[in-house]
PDB file of C-alpha atoms and ligand atoms in Angstrom:
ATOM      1  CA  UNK A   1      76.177  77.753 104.180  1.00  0.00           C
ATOM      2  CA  UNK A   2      73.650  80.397 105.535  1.00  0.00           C
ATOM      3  CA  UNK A   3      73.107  83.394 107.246  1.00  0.00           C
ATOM      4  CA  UNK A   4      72.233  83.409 110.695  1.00  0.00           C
ATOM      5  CA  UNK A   5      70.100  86.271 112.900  1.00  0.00           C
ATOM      6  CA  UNK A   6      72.772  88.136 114.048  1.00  0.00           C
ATOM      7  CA  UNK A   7      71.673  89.626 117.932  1.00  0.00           C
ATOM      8  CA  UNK A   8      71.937  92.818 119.076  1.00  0.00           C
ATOM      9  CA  UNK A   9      72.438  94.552 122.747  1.00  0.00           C
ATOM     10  CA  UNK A  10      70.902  94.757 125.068  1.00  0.00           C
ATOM     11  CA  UNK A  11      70.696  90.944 124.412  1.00  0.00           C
ATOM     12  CA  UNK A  12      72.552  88.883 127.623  1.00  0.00           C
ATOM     13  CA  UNK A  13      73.458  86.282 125.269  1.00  0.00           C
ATOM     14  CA  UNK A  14      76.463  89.128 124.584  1.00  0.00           C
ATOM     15  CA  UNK A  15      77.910  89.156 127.951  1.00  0.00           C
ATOM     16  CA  UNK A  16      78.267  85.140 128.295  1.00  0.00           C
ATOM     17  CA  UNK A  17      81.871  83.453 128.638  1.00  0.00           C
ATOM     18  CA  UNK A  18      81.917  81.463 125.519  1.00  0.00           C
ATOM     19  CA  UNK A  19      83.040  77.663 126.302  1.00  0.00           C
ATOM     20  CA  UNK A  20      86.226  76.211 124.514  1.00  0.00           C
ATOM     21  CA  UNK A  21      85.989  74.120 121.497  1.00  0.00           C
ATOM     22  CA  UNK A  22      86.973  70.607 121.970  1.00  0.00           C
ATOM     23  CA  UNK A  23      85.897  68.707 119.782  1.00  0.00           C
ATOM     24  CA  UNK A  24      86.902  70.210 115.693  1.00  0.00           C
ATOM     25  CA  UNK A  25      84.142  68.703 113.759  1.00  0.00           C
ATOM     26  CA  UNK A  26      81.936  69.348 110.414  1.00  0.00           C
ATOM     27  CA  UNK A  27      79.193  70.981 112.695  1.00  0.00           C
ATOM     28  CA  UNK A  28      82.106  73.461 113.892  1.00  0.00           C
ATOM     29  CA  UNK A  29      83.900  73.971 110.040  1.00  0.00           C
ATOM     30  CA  UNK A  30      80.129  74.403 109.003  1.00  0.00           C
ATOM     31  CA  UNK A  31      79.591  77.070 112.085  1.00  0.00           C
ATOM     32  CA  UNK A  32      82.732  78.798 110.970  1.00  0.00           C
ATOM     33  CA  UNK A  33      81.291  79.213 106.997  1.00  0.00           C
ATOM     34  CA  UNK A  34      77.856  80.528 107.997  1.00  0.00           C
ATOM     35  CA  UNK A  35      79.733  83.279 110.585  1.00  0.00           C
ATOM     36  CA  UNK A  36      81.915  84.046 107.595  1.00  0.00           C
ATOM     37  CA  UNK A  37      79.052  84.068 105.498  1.00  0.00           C
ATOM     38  CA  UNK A  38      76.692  85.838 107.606  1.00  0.00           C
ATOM     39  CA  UNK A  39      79.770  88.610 108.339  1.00  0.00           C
ATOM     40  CA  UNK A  40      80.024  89.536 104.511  1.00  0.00           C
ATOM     41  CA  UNK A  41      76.186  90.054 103.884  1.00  0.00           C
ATOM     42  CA  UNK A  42      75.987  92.355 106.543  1.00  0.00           C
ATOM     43  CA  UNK A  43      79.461  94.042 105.395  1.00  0.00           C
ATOM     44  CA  UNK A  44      81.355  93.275 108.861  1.00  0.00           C
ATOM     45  CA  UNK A  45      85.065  92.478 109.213  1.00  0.00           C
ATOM     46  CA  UNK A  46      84.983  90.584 112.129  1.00  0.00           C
ATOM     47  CA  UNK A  47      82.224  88.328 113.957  1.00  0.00           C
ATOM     48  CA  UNK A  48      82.179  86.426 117.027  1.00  0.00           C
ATOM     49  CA  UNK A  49      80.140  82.612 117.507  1.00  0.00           C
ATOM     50  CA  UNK A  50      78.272  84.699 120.283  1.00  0.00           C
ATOM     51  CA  UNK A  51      77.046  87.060 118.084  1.00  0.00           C
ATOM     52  CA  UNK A  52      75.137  84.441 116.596  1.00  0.00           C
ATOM     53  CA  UNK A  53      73.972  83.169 119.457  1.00  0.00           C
ATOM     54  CA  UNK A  54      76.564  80.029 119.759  1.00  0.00           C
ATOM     55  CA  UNK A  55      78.004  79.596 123.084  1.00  0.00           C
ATOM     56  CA  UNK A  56      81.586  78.368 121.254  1.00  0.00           C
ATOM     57  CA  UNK A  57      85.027  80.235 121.200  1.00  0.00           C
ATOM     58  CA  UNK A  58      84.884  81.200 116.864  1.00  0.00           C
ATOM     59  CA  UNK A  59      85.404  84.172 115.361  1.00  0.00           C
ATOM     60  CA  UNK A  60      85.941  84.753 111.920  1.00  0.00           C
ATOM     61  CA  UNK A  61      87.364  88.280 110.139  1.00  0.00           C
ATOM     62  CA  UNK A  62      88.377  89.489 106.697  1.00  0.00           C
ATOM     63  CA  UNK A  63      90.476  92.827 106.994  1.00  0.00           C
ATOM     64  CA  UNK A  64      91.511  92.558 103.699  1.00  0.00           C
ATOM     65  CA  UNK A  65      94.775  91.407 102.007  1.00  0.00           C
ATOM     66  CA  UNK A  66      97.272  93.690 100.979  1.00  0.00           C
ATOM     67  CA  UNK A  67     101.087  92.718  98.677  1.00  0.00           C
ATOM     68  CA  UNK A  68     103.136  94.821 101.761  1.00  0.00           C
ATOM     69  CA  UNK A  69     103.929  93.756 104.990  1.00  0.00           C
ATOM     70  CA  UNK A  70     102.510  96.421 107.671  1.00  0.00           C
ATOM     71  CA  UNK A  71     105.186  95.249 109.997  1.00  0.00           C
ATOM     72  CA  UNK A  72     107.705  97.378 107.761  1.00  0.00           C
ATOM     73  CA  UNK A  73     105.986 100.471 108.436  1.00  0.00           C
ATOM     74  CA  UNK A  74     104.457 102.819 111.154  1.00  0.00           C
ATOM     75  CA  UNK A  75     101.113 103.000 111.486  1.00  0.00           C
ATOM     76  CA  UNK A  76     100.239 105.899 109.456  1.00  0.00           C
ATOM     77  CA  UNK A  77     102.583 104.736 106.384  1.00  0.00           C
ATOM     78  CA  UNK A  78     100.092 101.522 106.664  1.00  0.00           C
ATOM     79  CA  UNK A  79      97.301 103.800 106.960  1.00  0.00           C
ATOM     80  CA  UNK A  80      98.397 105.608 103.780  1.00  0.00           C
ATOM     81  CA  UNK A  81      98.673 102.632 102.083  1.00  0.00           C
ATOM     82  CA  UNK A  82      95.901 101.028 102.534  1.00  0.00           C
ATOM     83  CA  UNK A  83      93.762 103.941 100.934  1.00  0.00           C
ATOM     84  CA  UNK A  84      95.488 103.723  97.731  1.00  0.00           C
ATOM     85  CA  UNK A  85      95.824  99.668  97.295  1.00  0.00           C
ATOM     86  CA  UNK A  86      94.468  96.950  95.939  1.00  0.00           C
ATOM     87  CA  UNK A  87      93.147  94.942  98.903  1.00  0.00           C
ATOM     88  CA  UNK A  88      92.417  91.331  98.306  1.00  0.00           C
ATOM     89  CA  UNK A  89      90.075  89.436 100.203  1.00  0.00           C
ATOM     90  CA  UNK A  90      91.686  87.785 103.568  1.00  0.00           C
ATOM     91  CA  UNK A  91      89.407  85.661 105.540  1.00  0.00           C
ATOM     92  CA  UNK A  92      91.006  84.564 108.768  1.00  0.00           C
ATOM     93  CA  UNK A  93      88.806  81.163 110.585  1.00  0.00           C
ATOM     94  CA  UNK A  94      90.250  80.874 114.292  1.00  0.00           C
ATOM     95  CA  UNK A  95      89.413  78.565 117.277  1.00  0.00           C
ATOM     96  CA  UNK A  96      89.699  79.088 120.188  1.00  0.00           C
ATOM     97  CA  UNK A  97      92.042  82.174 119.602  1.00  0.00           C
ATOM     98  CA  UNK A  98      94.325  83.743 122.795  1.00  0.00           C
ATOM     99  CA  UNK A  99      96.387  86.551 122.377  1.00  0.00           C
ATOM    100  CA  UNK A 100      98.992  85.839 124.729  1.00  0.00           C
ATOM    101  CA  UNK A 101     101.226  88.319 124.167  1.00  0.00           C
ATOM    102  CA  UNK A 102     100.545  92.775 123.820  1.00  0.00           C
ATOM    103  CA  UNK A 103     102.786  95.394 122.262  1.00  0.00           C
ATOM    104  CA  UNK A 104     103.984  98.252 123.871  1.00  0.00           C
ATOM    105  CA  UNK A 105     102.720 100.402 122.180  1.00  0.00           C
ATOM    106  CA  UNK A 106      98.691 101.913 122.298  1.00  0.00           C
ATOM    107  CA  UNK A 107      97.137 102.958 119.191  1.00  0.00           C
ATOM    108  CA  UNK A 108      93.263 104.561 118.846  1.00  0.00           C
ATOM    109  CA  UNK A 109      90.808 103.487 116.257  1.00  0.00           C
ATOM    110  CA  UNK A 110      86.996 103.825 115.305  1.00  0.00           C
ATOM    111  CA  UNK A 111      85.548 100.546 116.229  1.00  0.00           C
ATOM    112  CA  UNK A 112      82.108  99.530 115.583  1.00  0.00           C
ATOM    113  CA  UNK A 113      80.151  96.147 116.124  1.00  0.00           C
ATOM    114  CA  UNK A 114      77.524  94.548 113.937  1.00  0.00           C
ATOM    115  CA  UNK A 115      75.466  93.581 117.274  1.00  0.00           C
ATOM    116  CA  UNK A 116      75.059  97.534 118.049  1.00  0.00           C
ATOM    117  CA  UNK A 117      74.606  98.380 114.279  1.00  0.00           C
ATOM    118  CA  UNK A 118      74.552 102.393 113.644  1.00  0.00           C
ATOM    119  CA  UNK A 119      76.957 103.677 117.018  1.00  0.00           C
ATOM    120  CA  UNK A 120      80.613 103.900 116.554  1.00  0.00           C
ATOM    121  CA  UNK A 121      83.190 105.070 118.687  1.00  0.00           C
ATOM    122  CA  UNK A 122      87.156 105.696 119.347  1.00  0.00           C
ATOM    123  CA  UNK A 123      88.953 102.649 121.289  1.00  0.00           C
ATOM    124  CA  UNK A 124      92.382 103.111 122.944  1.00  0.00           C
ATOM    125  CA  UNK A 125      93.778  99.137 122.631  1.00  0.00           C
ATOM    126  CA  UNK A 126      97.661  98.053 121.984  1.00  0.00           C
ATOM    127  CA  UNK A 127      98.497  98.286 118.252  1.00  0.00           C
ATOM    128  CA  UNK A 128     100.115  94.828 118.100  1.00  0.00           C
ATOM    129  CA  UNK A 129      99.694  91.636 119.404  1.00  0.00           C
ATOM    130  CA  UNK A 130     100.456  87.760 119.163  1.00  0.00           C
ATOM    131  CA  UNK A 131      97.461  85.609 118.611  1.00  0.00           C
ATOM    132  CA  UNK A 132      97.299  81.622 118.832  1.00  0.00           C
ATOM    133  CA  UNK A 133      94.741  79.896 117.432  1.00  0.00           C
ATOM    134  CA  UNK A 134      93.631  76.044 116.067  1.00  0.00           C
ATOM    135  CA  UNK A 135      92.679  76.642 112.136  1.00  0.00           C
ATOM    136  CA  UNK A 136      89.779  74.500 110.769  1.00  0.00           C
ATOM    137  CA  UNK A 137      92.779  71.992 109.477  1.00  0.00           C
ATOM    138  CA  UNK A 138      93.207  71.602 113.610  1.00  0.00           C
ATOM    139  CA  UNK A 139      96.900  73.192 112.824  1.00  0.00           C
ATOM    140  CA  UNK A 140      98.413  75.231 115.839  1.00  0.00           C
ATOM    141  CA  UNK A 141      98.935  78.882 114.292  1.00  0.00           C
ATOM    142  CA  UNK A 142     100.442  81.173 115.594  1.00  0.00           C
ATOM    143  CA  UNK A 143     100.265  85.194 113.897  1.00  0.00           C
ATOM    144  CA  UNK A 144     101.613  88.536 114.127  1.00  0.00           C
ATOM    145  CA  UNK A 145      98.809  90.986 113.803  1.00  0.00           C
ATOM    146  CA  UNK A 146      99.126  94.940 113.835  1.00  0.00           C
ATOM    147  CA  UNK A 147      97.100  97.509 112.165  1.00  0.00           C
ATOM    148  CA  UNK A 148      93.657  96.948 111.900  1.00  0.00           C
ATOM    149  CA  UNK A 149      93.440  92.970 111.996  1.00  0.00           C
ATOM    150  CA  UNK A 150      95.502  92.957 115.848  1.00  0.00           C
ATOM    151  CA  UNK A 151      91.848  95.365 116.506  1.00  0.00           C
ATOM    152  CA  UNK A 152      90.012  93.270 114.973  1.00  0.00           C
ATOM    153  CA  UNK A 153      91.085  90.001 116.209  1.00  0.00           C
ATOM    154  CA  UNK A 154      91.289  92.035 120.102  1.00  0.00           C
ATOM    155  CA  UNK A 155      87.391  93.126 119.396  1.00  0.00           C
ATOM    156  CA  UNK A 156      86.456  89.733 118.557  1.00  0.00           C
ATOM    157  CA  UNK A 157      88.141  88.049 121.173  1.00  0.00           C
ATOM    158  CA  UNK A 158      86.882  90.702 123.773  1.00  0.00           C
ATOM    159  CA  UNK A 159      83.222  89.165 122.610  1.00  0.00           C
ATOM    160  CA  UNK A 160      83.907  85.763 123.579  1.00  0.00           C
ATOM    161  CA  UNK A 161      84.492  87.312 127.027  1.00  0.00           C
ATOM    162  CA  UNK A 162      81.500  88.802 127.105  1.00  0.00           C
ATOM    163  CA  UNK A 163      83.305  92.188 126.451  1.00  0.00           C
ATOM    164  CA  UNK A 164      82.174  95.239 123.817  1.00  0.00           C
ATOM    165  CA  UNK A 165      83.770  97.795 122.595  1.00  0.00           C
ATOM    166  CA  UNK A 166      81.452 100.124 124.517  1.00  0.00           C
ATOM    167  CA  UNK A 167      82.595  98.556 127.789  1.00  0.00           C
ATOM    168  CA  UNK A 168      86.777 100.543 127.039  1.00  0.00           C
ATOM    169  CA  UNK A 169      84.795 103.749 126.580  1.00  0.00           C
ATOM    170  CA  UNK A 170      83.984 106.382 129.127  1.00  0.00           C
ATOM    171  CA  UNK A 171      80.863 105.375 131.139  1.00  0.00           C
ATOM    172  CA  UNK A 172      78.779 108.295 129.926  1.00  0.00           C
ATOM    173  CA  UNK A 173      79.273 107.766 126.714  1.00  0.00           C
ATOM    174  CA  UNK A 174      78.521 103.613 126.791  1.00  0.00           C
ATOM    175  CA  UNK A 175      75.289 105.036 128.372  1.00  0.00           C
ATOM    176  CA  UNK A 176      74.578 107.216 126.085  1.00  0.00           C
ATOM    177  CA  UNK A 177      75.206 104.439 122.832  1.00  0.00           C
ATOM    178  CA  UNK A 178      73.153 101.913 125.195  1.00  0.00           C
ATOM    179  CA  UNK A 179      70.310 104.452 125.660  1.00  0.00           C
ATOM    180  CA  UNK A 180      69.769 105.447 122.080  1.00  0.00           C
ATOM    181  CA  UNK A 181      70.911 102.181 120.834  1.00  0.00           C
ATOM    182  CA  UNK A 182      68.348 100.015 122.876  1.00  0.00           C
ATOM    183  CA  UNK A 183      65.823 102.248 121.952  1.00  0.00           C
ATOM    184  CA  UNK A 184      66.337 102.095 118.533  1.00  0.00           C
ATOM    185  CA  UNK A 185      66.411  98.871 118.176  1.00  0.00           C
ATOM    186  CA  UNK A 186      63.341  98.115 120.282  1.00  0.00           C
ATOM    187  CA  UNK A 187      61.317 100.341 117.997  1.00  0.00           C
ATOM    188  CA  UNK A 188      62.169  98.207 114.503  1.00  0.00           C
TER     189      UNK A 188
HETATM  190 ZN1  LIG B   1      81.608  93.424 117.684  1.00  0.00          ZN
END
């Protein structure tokens, strides 16, 4: 395993469609472990394959494990809970992940992105979703996700789409992250 350079806006490499996987083999399950890898050293929960520059649908997340189901409670009981628990490590490998199916419901939540390190901001997005994905076992999975993993896993996805989190904001205020961001940046 190793950690790999991970790029930062105004990089184009971030706005690319990343291509399918097709093939599921040691050079992807080793891809997967350095993303994984290279998430945790710079204390992320969630990366995408473009934000090390691989052109591949992966992303990889860890938004912790926890011994209650969030599905039995509202969002601010989970919320709650989570502050005061014990929460276990919970790495989650997907490829080629599609959400193909949104909750009602719309729920808003700091999000920030380890490709525009430092800037965070509030992001409207549903608060539950339906995910499918191939595991690095090639199993067809399907998951639940609420709470902060069905952000997670929609902020992740939206990056194999070329999509950040800046892009659901209001366009002053993605131009004012880009701005200071991009200049930051440049200078170090
Ligand atoms: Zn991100």
């Amino acid at each position: 395993m190793s950690i790999k350079e991970i790029i930062k806006i105004p990089n184009p490499f971030l706005k690319i469609t990343a291509k399918p996987v097709i093939d599921i083999d040691k050079n992807i399950i080793t891809i997967l472990d350095d993303m994984l890898e290279t998430m945790y050293n710079a204390n992320g929960i969630g990366l995408a394959a473009t934000q090390i520059a691989i052109d591949k649908r992966l992303i990889v997340m860890d938004c912790g494990k926890t011994d209650f189901d969030p599905k039995d409670m509202s969002e601010e009981e989970y919320n709650e809970k989570i502050k005061n628990e014990k929460i276990e490590p919970f790495p989650i490998k997907m490829i080629n992940p599609e959400i193909i199916s949104f909750g009602k419901n719309l729920k808003e939540r700091e999000e920030g992105c380890l490709s525009i390190p430092g800037y965070n901001s509030n992001v409207k997005r549903p608060s539950s979703i339906k995910v499918t994905y191939i595991d690095e076992n090639k199993k067809n999975k399907t998951l639940d996700a609420n709470g902060l993993l069905a952000t997670c896993i929609q902020h992740e996805i939206d990056h194999l789409n070329g999509i950040l989190f800046i892009d659901h904001i209001s366009k002053l205020k993605r131009e004012i992250i880009l701005k200071k961001a991009i200049k930051e940046y440049a200078n170090n």
